[in-house]
Short mmCIF file of C-alpha atoms in Angstrom, two decimals:
data_model
loop_
_atom_site.label_atom_id
_atom_site.label_comp_id
_atom_site.label_asym_id
_atom_site.label_seq_id
_atom_site.Cartn_x
_atom_site.Cartn_y
_atom_site.Cartn_z
CA MET W 1 66.59 0.18 13.55
CA HIS W 2 62.96 -0.41 14.64
CA PHE W 3 62.86 1.55 17.87
CA GLU W 4 59.81 -0.13 19.54
CA GLN W 5 61.14 -3.60 18.70
CA SER W 6 64.77 -2.67 19.54
CA ALA W 7 65.74 -4.51 16.35
CA ILE W 8 68.75 -3.46 14.26
CA LEU W 9 67.79 -3.68 10.61
CA THR W 10 70.88 -2.50 8.69
CA VAL W 11 74.51 -1.46 9.33
CA HIS W 12 76.13 0.55 6.57
CA ASN W 13 75.44 -1.39 3.35
CA HIS W 14 74.56 -4.62 5.13
CA VAL W 15 71.06 -5.80 6.05
CA ILE W 16 71.20 -7.41 9.50
CA THR W 17 67.56 -8.48 9.88
CA ARG W 18 66.40 -11.66 8.31
CA ASN W 19 63.30 -9.95 6.97
CA PRO W 20 63.53 -10.21 3.17
CA ARG W 21 61.26 -7.23 2.75
CA VAL W 22 63.89 -4.83 4.16
CA SER W 23 66.68 -3.28 2.08
CA VAL W 24 68.98 -0.22 2.25
CA THR W 25 70.41 2.17 -0.39
CA HIS W 26 72.37 5.45 -0.37
CA ASP W 27 73.22 8.39 -2.56
CA LYS W 28 77.06 8.48 -2.57
CA HIS W 29 77.05 7.93 1.17
CA ARG W 30 75.32 11.25 1.74
CA THR W 31 71.64 10.19 1.90
CA TRP W 32 70.58 6.78 3.17
CA PHE W 33 67.24 5.14 2.42
CA LEU W 34 65.52 2.29 4.28
CA HIS W 35 63.10 0.35 2.02
CA ILE W 36 60.28 -1.86 3.31
CA SER W 37 58.31 -3.70 0.65
CA ASP W 38 54.86 -5.25 1.05
CA VAL W 39 54.22 -3.16 4.15
CA ARG W 40 52.30 -4.92 6.92
CA GLU W 41 50.58 -3.76 10.04
CA GLU W 42 53.44 -4.98 12.27
CA ASP W 43 55.78 -2.58 10.46
CA ARG W 44 54.05 0.32 12.15
CA GLY W 45 56.11 2.37 14.63
CA ARG W 46 59.20 4.57 15.12
CA TYR W 47 62.36 4.03 13.14
CA MET W 48 65.78 5.48 14.15
CA CYS W 49 68.65 6.35 11.88
CA GLN W 50 72.00 6.73 13.75
CA ILE W 51 75.36 8.08 12.53
CA ASN W 52 78.25 6.82 14.64
CA THR W 53 80.57 9.78 14.79
CA VAL W 54 82.50 11.07 17.85
CA THR W 55 79.13 12.31 19.00
CA ALA W 56 76.42 9.99 17.72
CA LYS W 57 73.68 11.69 15.74
CA THR W 58 70.17 10.21 15.54
CA GLN W 59 67.00 10.97 13.60
CA PHE W 60 63.53 9.45 14.12
CA GLY W 61 60.75 8.73 11.64
CA TYR W 62 57.31 7.28 12.24
CA LEU W 63 55.64 4.83 9.93
CA HIS W 64 51.85 4.86 10.19
CA VAL W 65 50.29 1.86 8.45
CA VAL W 66 46.60 2.16 7.47
CA VAL W 67 44.64 -1.04 7.03
CA PRO W 68 41.19 -1.27 5.40
CA PRO W 69 38.47 -2.72 7.63
CA SER W 70 37.75 -6.41 7.82
CA ILE W 71 34.93 -8.10 9.76
CA ASP W 72 35.87 -10.91 12.13
CA ASP W 73 33.25 -13.56 11.43
CA SER W 74 34.29 -15.63 14.44
CA LEU W 75 33.34 -12.77 16.78
CA SER W 76 30.26 -11.59 14.84
CA SER W 77 26.68 -12.84 14.73
CA SER W 78 25.48 -15.23 12.08
CA ASP W 79 21.88 -15.81 10.95
CA VAL W 80 19.47 -16.09 13.88
CA ILE W 81 16.00 -17.59 14.40
CA VAL W 82 13.86 -16.31 17.27
CA ARG W 83 10.25 -16.56 18.37
CA GLU W 84 8.00 -13.56 18.04
CA GLY W 85 8.09 -11.39 21.17
CA ALA W 86 11.67 -12.34 22.16
CA ASN W 87 14.65 -9.98 22.49
CA VAL W 88 17.45 -10.12 19.90
CA THR W 89 21.13 -9.10 20.16
CA LEU W 90 23.34 -8.85 17.06
CA THR W 91 27.12 -8.34 17.30
CA CYS W 92 29.64 -7.24 14.68
CA ARG W 93 33.44 -7.02 15.29
CA ALA W 94 35.82 -5.47 12.76
CA ASN W 95 39.58 -4.95 12.52
CA GLY W 96 41.52 -2.26 10.70
CA SER W 97 43.65 0.80 11.16
CA PRO W 98 42.36 3.26 12.15
CA LYS W 99 39.80 1.34 14.21
CA PRO W 100 36.66 0.94 12.10
CA THR W 101 33.25 2.32 13.05
CA ILE W 102 30.26 -0.03 12.83
CA LYS W 103 26.79 0.90 11.53
CA TRP W 104 23.68 -1.28 11.23
CA LYS W 105 21.04 -0.89 8.51
CA ARG W 106 18.22 -3.02 7.16
CA ASP W 107 18.75 -4.50 3.74
CA ASP W 108 15.42 -3.12 2.44
CA ASN W 109 16.09 0.35 3.97
CA SER W 110 13.11 0.09 6.32
CA LYS W 111 13.50 1.31 9.90
CA ILE W 112 15.08 -0.69 12.73
CA SER W 113 12.74 -1.16 15.70
CA ILE W 114 14.90 -0.81 18.83
CA SER W 115 12.00 -0.88 21.28
CA LYS W 116 8.32 -0.01 21.39
CA GLY W 117 7.95 3.47 19.95
CA HIS W 118 11.66 3.80 19.13
CA SER W 119 12.67 3.21 15.52
CA VAL W 120 15.76 4.44 13.68
CA SER W 121 16.99 4.39 10.09
CA GLU W 122 20.44 3.18 11.20
CA TRP W 123 22.20 2.21 14.42
CA GLU W 124 25.85 2.91 15.26
CA GLY W 125 27.82 0.49 17.42
CA GLU W 126 29.14 -3.03 17.45
CA VAL W 127 26.05 -4.35 19.27
CA LEU W 128 22.46 -4.01 18.06
CA GLU W 129 19.74 -4.88 20.61
CA MET W 130 16.05 -5.13 19.70
CA GLU W 131 13.26 -5.67 22.25
CA ARG W 132 10.14 -7.79 21.70
CA ILE W 133 10.81 -8.48 18.04
CA SER W 134 7.83 -9.02 15.71
CA ARG W 135 7.29 -10.47 12.26
CA LEU W 136 7.60 -6.94 10.87
CA ASP W 137 11.26 -6.95 12.00
CA MET W 138 12.03 -10.10 10.01
CA GLY W 139 14.62 -9.71 7.27
CA ALA W 140 18.29 -9.07 6.55
CA TYR W 141 20.41 -6.66 8.61
CA LEU W 142 23.69 -5.21 7.33
CA CYS W 143 26.72 -4.64 9.56
CA ILE W 144 28.84 -2.00 7.76
CA ALA W 145 32.48 -1.35 8.82
CA SER W 146 34.42 1.69 7.60
CA ASN W 147 37.53 3.64 8.69
CA GLY W 148 38.22 5.97 5.79
CA VAL W 149 40.49 3.45 4.06
CA PRO W 150 38.76 1.81 1.10
CA PRO W 151 37.05 -0.47 0.65
CA THR W 152 34.16 -0.40 3.13
CA VAL W 153 33.01 -3.92 4.05
CA SER W 154 29.71 -5.32 5.26
CA LYS W 155 28.23 -8.51 6.63
CA ARG W 156 24.63 -9.64 6.07
CA VAL W 157 22.81 -11.17 9.04
CA LYS W 158 19.39 -12.70 8.43
CA VAL W 159 16.87 -12.53 11.27
CA SER W 160 13.98 -15.03 11.07
CA VAL W 161 10.96 -14.63 13.37
CA ASP W 162 8.88 -17.75 13.98
CA PHE W 163 5.16 -17.56 14.83
CA PRO W 164 2.12 -19.87 14.51
CA PRO W 165 -0.22 -19.54 11.50
CA MET W 166 -2.88 -16.85 11.40
CA LEU W 167 -5.84 -16.83 8.99
CA TRP W 168 -7.95 -14.04 7.51
CA ILE W 169 -11.06 -14.85 5.45
CA PRO W 170 -12.49 -11.95 3.40
CA HIS W 171 -15.87 -13.67 2.69
CA GLN W 172 -17.18 -16.30 5.09
CA LEU W 173 -20.51 -16.58 3.25
CA VAL W 174 -20.31 -17.11 -0.51
CA GLY W 175 -23.34 -17.52 -2.77
CA ALA W 176 -23.24 -19.16 -6.20
CA PRO W 177 -25.93 -20.52 -8.58
CA LEU W 178 -26.09 -24.13 -9.72
CA TYR W 179 -23.72 -25.15 -12.53
CA TYR W 180 -21.55 -22.04 -12.07
CA ASN W 181 -17.88 -21.89 -11.00
CA VAL W 182 -16.85 -20.24 -7.73
CA THR W 183 -13.52 -19.40 -6.01
CA LEU W 184 -13.09 -19.49 -2.20
CA GLU W 185 -10.22 -17.48 -0.65
CA CYS W 186 -8.14 -17.49 2.56
CA PHE W 187 -5.12 -15.38 3.52
CA THR W 188 -2.48 -16.85 5.87
CA GLU W 189 0.58 -15.57 7.72
CA ALA W 190 3.05 -18.08 9.16
CA HIS W 191 6.77 -18.69 9.69
CA PRO W 192 8.21 -21.16 9.02
CA THR W 193 6.09 -21.56 5.89
CA SER W 194 2.91 -23.42 6.73
CA LEU W 195 1.39 -26.48 5.13
CA ASN W 196 -1.88 -25.24 3.59
CA TYR W 197 -4.84 -27.36 2.46
CA TRP W 198 -8.66 -27.43 2.18
CA THR W 199 -11.23 -29.81 3.72
CA ARG W 200 -15.01 -30.29 3.63
CA ASP W 201 -17.17 -30.04 6.76
CA ASP W 202 -16.80 -33.79 7.30
CA GLY W 203 -13.00 -33.41 7.61
CA HIS W 204 -12.08 -35.07 4.30
CA MET W 205 -9.16 -33.35 2.58
CA ILE W 206 -9.83 -31.89 -0.88
CA HIS W 207 -7.41 -33.00 -3.59
CA GLN W 208 -6.57 -31.50 -6.97
CA SER W 209 -8.98 -32.86 -9.62
CA ALA W 210 -11.20 -31.90 -12.52
CA LYS W 211 -13.66 -30.65 -9.89
CA TYR W 212 -11.25 -28.71 -7.67
CA HIS W 213 -8.25 -26.51 -8.44
CA MET W 214 -6.09 -25.27 -5.52
CA GLU W 215 -3.53 -22.47 -5.64
CA ASN W 216 -1.13 -20.97 -3.05
CA LEU W 217 0.28 -17.57 -4.00
CA VAL W 218 3.26 -16.28 -1.98
CA GLY W 219 2.84 -12.65 -1.01
CA VAL W 220 5.09 -9.84 0.19
CA PRO W 221 6.61 -10.34 2.75
CA ALA W 222 7.20 -14.01 2.02
CA TYR W 223 5.45 -15.20 5.20
CA LYS W 224 2.09 -14.21 3.63
CA THR W 225 0.17 -16.69 1.44
CA HIS W 226 -3.03 -16.30 -0.58
CA MET W 227 -4.99 -19.59 -0.67
CA LYS W 228 -7.53 -20.17 -3.47
CA LEU W 229 -9.96 -23.03 -4.08
CA LEU W 230 -11.78 -23.13 -7.43
CA ILE W 231 -14.94 -25.28 -7.55
CA ARG W 232 -16.12 -26.02 -11.06
CA HIS W 233 -19.71 -26.68 -12.24
CA ILE W 234 -21.43 -26.49 -8.86
CA VAL W 235 -24.05 -29.15 -8.08
CA THR W 236 -26.29 -29.52 -5.04
CA GLU W 237 -23.76 -31.70 -3.17
CA ASP W 238 -21.14 -28.92 -3.39
CA TYR W 239 -23.09 -26.56 -1.13
CA GLY W 240 -22.04 -26.55 2.52
CA THR W 241 -19.01 -25.72 4.66
CA TYR W 242 -15.38 -25.63 3.55
CA LYS W 243 -12.28 -25.25 5.75
CA CYS W 244 -8.91 -23.71 4.92
CA VAL W 245 -6.19 -25.11 7.22
CA ALA W 246 -2.63 -23.89 7.87
CA LYS W 247 -0.03 -25.83 9.94
CA ASN W 248 3.61 -25.22 10.88
CA PRO W 249 5.90 -26.35 13.73
CA ARG W 250 4.69 -23.43 15.87
CA GLY W 251 0.96 -24.21 15.67
CA GLU W 252 -2.17 -24.67 13.58
CA SER W 253 -5.10 -22.51 12.49
CA ASP W 254 -8.22 -22.97 10.36
CA GLY W 255 -11.19 -20.99 9.10
CA THR W 256 -14.60 -21.88 7.64
CA ILE W 257 -16.45 -20.66 4.55
CA ARG W 258 -20.08 -21.56 3.85
CA LEU W 259 -21.14 -21.93 0.23
CA TYR W 260 -24.87 -21.45 -0.37
CA THR W 261 -27.12 -21.41 -3.42
CA SER W 262 -28.08 -18.12 -5.01
CA SER W 263 -30.08 -16.99 -8.02
CA PRO W 264 -28.25 -16.56 -11.33
CA PRO W 265 -27.53 -12.97 -12.34
CA THR W 266 -30.25 -11.19 -14.32
CA THR W 267 -29.67 -9.31 -17.56
CA THR W 268 -29.67 -5.56 -17.09
CA PRO W 269 -31.39 -3.63 -19.91
CA ASP W 270 -29.23 -1.39 -22.00
CA PRO W 271 -29.64 2.14 -20.57
CA ARG W 272 -29.38 3.56 -24.11
CA ALA W 273 -32.64 1.79 -25.04
CA ILE W 274 -34.63 3.60 -22.33
CA THR W 275 -36.66 6.60 -23.58
CA ILE W 276 -36.69 9.45 -21.11
CA PRO W 277 -39.73 11.80 -21.51
CA PRO W 278 -38.90 15.49 -21.92
CA PRO W 279 -39.26 17.59 -18.79
CA SER W 280 -42.56 19.42 -18.36
CA LYS W 281 -42.62 23.17 -18.81
CA PRO W 282 -42.06 24.78 -15.41
CA PRO W 283 -44.75 27.19 -14.18
CA ARG W 284 -44.12 30.91 -14.31
CA HIS W 285 -43.12 32.21 -10.93
CA ASP W 286 -44.45 35.70 -11.56
CA THR W 287 -48.10 34.49 -11.74
CA PRO W 288 -48.91 31.85 -9.11
CA PHE W 289 -51.67 29.32 -9.75
CA ALA W 290 -53.63 30.56 -6.79
CA ASP W 291 -53.83 34.09 -8.25
CA LYS W 292 -54.93 32.76 -11.64
CA GLY W 293 -57.69 30.72 -10.06
CA THR W 294 -58.88 33.76 -8.13
CA LYS W 295 -58.87 35.91 -11.27
CA TYR W 296 -60.78 33.24 -13.17
CA GLN W 297 -63.39 33.07 -10.39
CA SER W 298 -63.73 36.88 -10.34
CA ASN W 299 -64.28 36.89 -14.12
CA LEU W 300 -67.08 34.35 -13.73
CA ASN W 301 -68.63 36.54 -11.03
CA GLU W 302 -68.57 39.49 -13.39
CA ILE W 303 -70.37 37.36 -16.00
CA ASP W 304 -73.04 36.44 -13.43
CA LYS W 305 -73.48 40.09 -12.50
CA GLY W 306 -73.92 41.01 -16.13
CA LYS W 307 -76.53 38.28 -16.53
CA GLN W 308 -78.51 39.62 -13.58
CA LYS W 309 -78.55 43.13 -15.10
CA SER W 310 -79.70 41.76 -18.39
CA ASP W 311 -82.51 39.88 -16.76
CA GLU W 312 -83.65 43.09 -15.05
CA GLY W 313 -83.78 44.96 -18.39
CA GLY W 314 -87.08 43.33 -19.57
CA GLY W 315 -88.01 41.18 -22.58
CA LYS W 316 -86.53 42.97 -25.58
CA THR W 317 -86.47 41.35 -29.02
CA HIS W 318 -83.48 41.40 -31.41
CA LEU W 319 -83.41 40.90 -35.17
CA ASN W 320 -80.74 38.53 -36.58
CA TRP W 321 -80.17 38.17 -40.34
CA VAL W 322 -79.54 34.66 -41.55
CA GLY W 323 -79.06 33.98 -45.28
CA GLY W 324 -80.71 37.24 -46.24
CA ALA W 325 -83.93 36.44 -44.34
CA SER W 326 -84.95 37.94 -41.09
CA GLN W 327 -85.31 35.86 -37.88
CA VAL W 328 -86.83 37.16 -34.69
CA THR W 329 -85.34 35.81 -31.44
CA ASP W 330 -86.42 36.64 -27.98
CA ASP W 331 -84.20 38.58 -25.56
CA ALA W 332 -83.34 35.52 -23.50
CA ASP W 333 -81.75 33.70 -26.45
CA TRP W 334 -79.69 36.75 -27.30
CA ARG W 335 -78.40 37.08 -23.78
CA ARG W 336 -77.39 33.39 -23.65
CA SER W 337 -75.40 33.71 -26.85
CA ASN W 338 -73.59 36.81 -25.57
CA GLN W 339 -72.77 35.10 -22.26
CA LEU W 340 -71.25 32.14 -24.15
CA ILE W 341 -69.05 34.50 -26.16
CA LEU W 342 -67.87 36.22 -22.95
CA VAL W 343 -67.02 32.88 -21.30
CA VAL W 344 -64.96 31.81 -24.32
CA MET W 345 -63.11 35.16 -24.35
CA TYR W 346 -62.25 35.04 -20.64
CA ALA W 347 -61.18 31.40 -20.86
CA SER W 348 -58.82 32.24 -23.73
CA ARG W 349 -57.34 35.05 -21.67
CA ILE W 350 -56.70 32.82 -18.66
CA PHE W 351 -55.08 30.12 -20.87
CA ILE W 352 -52.69 32.71 -22.31
CA GLN W 353 -51.74 33.94 -18.80
CA LEU W 354 -51.08 30.38 -17.61
CA PHE W 355 -48.66 29.59 -20.43
#
């Protein structure tokens, strides 16, 4: 019998309960077996086997039924949409035996921001509360239920954070020469996805044409967009102000870019064609220029002194032989020739010391 339910299941060889999953067998009336097929959670509890002798004998057994976890969607959170700066509460209820434990993780394995300055890799508990949520918290959150009985189950809850468009312009002044092509750029962040377009300074919207090519590239995360406007073959009328505009249900934002004329790029000479002169020979450090100049001046002084002595010696005559004939020169001519030889000798000496 099922003791907690006070229900008699079998008597001897006969099954009393109307439960078709219950049966009874025996081994020559010595050992009796109670069989329960397709065991369910309600079968859990104490079972009593009783032998009706003069003194009744009883024996108890306990059936513990383990049930893998299952998440109750009716009591758990579904996808949510909130405005940036609001508080968010996510709930996850699970059934199973033993009672499952609940853990929360982000689908991309990034950290969960519980409050300002408090972030965790995972959160344990049926309820996950996040304060002042931002666009960085947008994404999928996983509620994971486990109790040691496989399989572990999870539920994916998507959190969307709405905020008005924001614009960032890397270059607000763009220069381009006449008849060149140029690309203007804007970066936007918005959720829901914004409607993006370009206008001129007079407010007229720019449309796709042979002149203009527009492109919107979705970034990562998906709320980021890279706006591009290609202007082909610039003419004078193309210079001026351009606006990139982003709109969504939460608001609108725009930014301006001014296109101005600039000179065409010049051709840079090939650096390999430039001849670099060899470096000059460095001066010797052991003989400074000042010392050489002083020595040169002192040598000239010595020459002057020698000249004075020669002048004091009187008017002697010297005999020079030219081509086998004799030539008489006065003493002054002889002295001048000797002084010239001395100057040349000292100059040669100074040149050798310099180099």
